Structures are given as C-alpha cells and as structure tokens.
Coordinates of C-alpha atoms in Angstrom, one line a residue:
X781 CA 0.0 0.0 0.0
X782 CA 2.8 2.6 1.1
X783 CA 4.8 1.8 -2.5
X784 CA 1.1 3.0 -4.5
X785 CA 1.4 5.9 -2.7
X786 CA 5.0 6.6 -3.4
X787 CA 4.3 6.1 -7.0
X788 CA 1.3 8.4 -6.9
X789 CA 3.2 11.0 -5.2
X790 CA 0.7 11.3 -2.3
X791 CA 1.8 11.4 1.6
X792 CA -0.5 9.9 4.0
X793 CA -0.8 9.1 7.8
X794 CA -0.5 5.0 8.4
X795 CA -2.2 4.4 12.2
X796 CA 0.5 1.9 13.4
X797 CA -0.7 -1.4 15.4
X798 CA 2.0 -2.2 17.9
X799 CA 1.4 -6.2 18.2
X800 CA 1.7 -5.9 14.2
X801 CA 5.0 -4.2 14.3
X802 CA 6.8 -6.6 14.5
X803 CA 9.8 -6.8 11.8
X804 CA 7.9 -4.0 10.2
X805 CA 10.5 -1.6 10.9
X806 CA 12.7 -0.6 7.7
X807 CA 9.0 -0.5 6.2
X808 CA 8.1 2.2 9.0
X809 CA 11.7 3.8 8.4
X810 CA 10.6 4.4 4.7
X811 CA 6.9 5.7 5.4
X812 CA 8.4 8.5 7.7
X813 CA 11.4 9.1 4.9
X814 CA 8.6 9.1 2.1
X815 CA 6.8 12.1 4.2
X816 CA 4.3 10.3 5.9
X817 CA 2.4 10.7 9.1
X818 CA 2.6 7.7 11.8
X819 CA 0.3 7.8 14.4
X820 CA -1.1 5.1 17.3
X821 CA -3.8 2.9 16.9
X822 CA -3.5 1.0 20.0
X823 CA -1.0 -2.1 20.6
X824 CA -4.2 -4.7 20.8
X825 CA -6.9 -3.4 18.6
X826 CA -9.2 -3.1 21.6
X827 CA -11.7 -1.1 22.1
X828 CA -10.1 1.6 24.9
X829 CA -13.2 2.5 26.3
X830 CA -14.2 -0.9 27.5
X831 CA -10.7 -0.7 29.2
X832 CA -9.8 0.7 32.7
X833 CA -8.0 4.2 32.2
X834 CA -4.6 2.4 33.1
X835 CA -5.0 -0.3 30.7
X836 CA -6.1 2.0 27.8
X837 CA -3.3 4.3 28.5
X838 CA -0.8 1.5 28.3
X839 CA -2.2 0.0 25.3
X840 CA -1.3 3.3 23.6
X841 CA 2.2 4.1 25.6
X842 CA 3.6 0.3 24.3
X843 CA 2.6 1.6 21.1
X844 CA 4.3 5.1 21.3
X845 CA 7.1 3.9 22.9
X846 CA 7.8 1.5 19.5
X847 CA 7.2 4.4 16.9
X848 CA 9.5 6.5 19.3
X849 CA 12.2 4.0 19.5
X850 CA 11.7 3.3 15.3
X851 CA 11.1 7.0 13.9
X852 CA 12.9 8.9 16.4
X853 CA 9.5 11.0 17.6
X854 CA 6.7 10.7 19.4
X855 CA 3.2 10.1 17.0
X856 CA 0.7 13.5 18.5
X857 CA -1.8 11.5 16.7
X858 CA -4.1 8.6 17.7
X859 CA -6.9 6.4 15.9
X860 CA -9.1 4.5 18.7
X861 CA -10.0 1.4 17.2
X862 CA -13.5 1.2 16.3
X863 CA -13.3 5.3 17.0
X864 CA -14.0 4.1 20.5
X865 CA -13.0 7.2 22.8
X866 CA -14.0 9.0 25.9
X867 CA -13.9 12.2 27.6
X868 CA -11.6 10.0 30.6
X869 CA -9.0 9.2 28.2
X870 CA -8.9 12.6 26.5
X871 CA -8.4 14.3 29.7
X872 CA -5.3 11.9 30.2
X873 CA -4.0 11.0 26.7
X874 CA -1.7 14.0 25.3
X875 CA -2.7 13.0 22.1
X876 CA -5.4 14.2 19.0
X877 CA -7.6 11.4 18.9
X878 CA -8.9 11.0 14.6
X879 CA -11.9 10.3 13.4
X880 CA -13.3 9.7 9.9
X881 CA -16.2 10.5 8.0
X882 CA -15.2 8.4 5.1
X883 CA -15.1 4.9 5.5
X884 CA -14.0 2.5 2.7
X885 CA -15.1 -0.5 4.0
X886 CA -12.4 -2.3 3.0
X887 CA -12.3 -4.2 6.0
X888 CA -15.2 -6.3 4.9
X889 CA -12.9 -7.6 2.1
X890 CA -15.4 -5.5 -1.0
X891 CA -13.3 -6.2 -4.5
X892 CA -11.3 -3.3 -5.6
X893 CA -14.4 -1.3 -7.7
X894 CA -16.6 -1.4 -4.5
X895 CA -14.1 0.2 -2.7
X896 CA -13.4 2.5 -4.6
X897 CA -17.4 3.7 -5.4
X898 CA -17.5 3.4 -1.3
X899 CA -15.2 5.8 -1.1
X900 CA -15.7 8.5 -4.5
X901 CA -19.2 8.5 -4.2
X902 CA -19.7 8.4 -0.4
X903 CA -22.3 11.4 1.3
X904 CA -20.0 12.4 3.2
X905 CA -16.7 12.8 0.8
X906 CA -15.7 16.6 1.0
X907 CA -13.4 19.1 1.3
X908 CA -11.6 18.0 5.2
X909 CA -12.8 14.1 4.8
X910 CA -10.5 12.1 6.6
X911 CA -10.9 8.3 4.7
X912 CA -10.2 5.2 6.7
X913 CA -8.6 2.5 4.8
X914 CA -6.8 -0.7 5.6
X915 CA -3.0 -1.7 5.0
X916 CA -3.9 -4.9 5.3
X917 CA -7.5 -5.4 3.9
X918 CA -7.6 -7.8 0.9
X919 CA -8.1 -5.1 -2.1
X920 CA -7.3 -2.0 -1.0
X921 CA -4.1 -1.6 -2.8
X922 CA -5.6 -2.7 -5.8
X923 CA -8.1 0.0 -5.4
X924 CA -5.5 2.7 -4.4
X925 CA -4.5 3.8 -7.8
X926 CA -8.3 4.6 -9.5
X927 CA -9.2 6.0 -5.6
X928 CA -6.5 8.6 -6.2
X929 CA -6.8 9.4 -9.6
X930 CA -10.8 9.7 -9.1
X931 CA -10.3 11.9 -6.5
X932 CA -7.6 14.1 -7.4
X933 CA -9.7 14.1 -11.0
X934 CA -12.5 15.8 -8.5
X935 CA -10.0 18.5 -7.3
X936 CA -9.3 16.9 -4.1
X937 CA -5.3 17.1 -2.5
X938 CA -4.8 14.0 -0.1
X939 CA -2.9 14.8 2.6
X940 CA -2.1 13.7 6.2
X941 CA -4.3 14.4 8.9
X942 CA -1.4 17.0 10.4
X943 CA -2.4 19.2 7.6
X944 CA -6.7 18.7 8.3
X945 CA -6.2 19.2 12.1
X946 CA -3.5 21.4 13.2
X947 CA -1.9 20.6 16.8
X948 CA -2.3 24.3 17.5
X949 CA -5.4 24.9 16.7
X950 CA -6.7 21.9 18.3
X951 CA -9.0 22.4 21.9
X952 CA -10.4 19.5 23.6
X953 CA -14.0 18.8 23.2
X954 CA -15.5 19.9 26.5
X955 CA -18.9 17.6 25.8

C-alpha cells in the first residue's frame, strides 16, 4: 500500500498497530522518509473505552514507545479502534484522537471497484474528509490507484491528517 502511494506521489498518515510491528521496521523507516504521518492505533486493537484508564493508556504508551524507539518522535496523533474514545482518556491522553467520515469498508474484504465507489461516491466525501482504509484489507491496494486518480480528478489534495487538524489549533471537546 505505502509503494502506491509513493508512486502516486501522495503522503498519507498509516495508524500503526504495535502487536503488528513486529519486523515491520525498515517499512516504518521508509513511510516517515517518504513524508508520511505515523500515528497510534492502540498495541491490541481493543476497544479503549471498555478498558480501565490504566489499561487503555498503556495500550497506547507500548505503542508510542515503538514508533519513538523506530522513527525517532513521538506520533501526536491517535486512531481508537473502532473510533471508540472518551472524555476520561482525552483528559489523560496527550494526544489528538482521529476520526473519519469516510469509511471504505475495506475491511469487509469488498473487490477493488466497490471500494473504490464506497469511497468517490460516499455522502459524506468533501473538502476536510478524513478516509479510513486498511494496510492490510484484501483489495485495497488494488483500489489505491483509480481512488487517487478519481479523487484528485475531482479537485481533491490527499494529505495527512497533520495538515486537516493542526496541533495548534486543536481544543479539547469539552462535551
């Protein structure tokens, strides 16, 4: 998935799983040298939430302290699995928590075309969308080079989230 995006000259942000990690690293090494954004998706895949504050926050430290060790920075960004966050964790975790609006459904294992009508003709696809797909869903990369040339055909840049939401300008939700 990373090489399509080389090839299509598009940076993205890759939401690292820490139990998959493992003898991953050179490929991490070349996402951050190819201008990517890494960012935490939890070590387990769990659902954070359901967890006790001290077993959520260590889900995502074991995870931070990998991309630290491998990229040489700490990721500022985090994608609950399942987009399964609270106000708890936010008040504790020093971290932007990402959300989509875009979902390819990759997941579900869709051939290439469906994902990629999933994803160019979604309701929701705009200026700002943040689109979740899947390094490791069945047909995603097959999809990846008609998803970026159907969107960028539309007018749309794709870009890592650090260019959508801005560490600065960020403010916790108070709700």
């Amino acid at each position: 998935l990373s090489r399509g995006f080389k090839e299509r000259r598009v940076q993205s942000t890759f939401f690292l799983l820490g139990e998959n990690m493992e003898g991953l690293r050179k490929m991490v090494e070349e996402l951050v040298k190819d201008g990517h954004l890494i960012g935490n998706h939890s070590y387990h895949h769990v659902q954070l939430n359901k967890l006790s504050i001290e077993e959520a926050t260590g889900e995502i430290e074991k995870t931070n302290r990998l991309i630290r060790e491998w990229t040489g920075e700490a990721p500022v960004y985090i994608r609950p699995p399942y987009g399964a966050w609270s106000q708890e964790l936010e008040k504790v975790v020093d971290m932007i928590p990402v959300f989509w609006n875009v979902d390819s459904l990759d997941w579900k294992d869709y051939d290439a075309s469906t994902i990629i009508r999933k994803v160019t003709e979604h309701k929701h696809l705009g200026n700002g969308s943040i689109i979740l797909c899947h390094n490791g869903a069945k047909h995603t990369a097959e999809a990846l080079d008609e998803m970026i040339r159907t969107l960028k055909g539309k007018g749309y840049e794709l870009v890592p989230v650090s260019q959508l939401i801005l560490k600065d300008n960020y403010t916790i939700r108070s709700d």
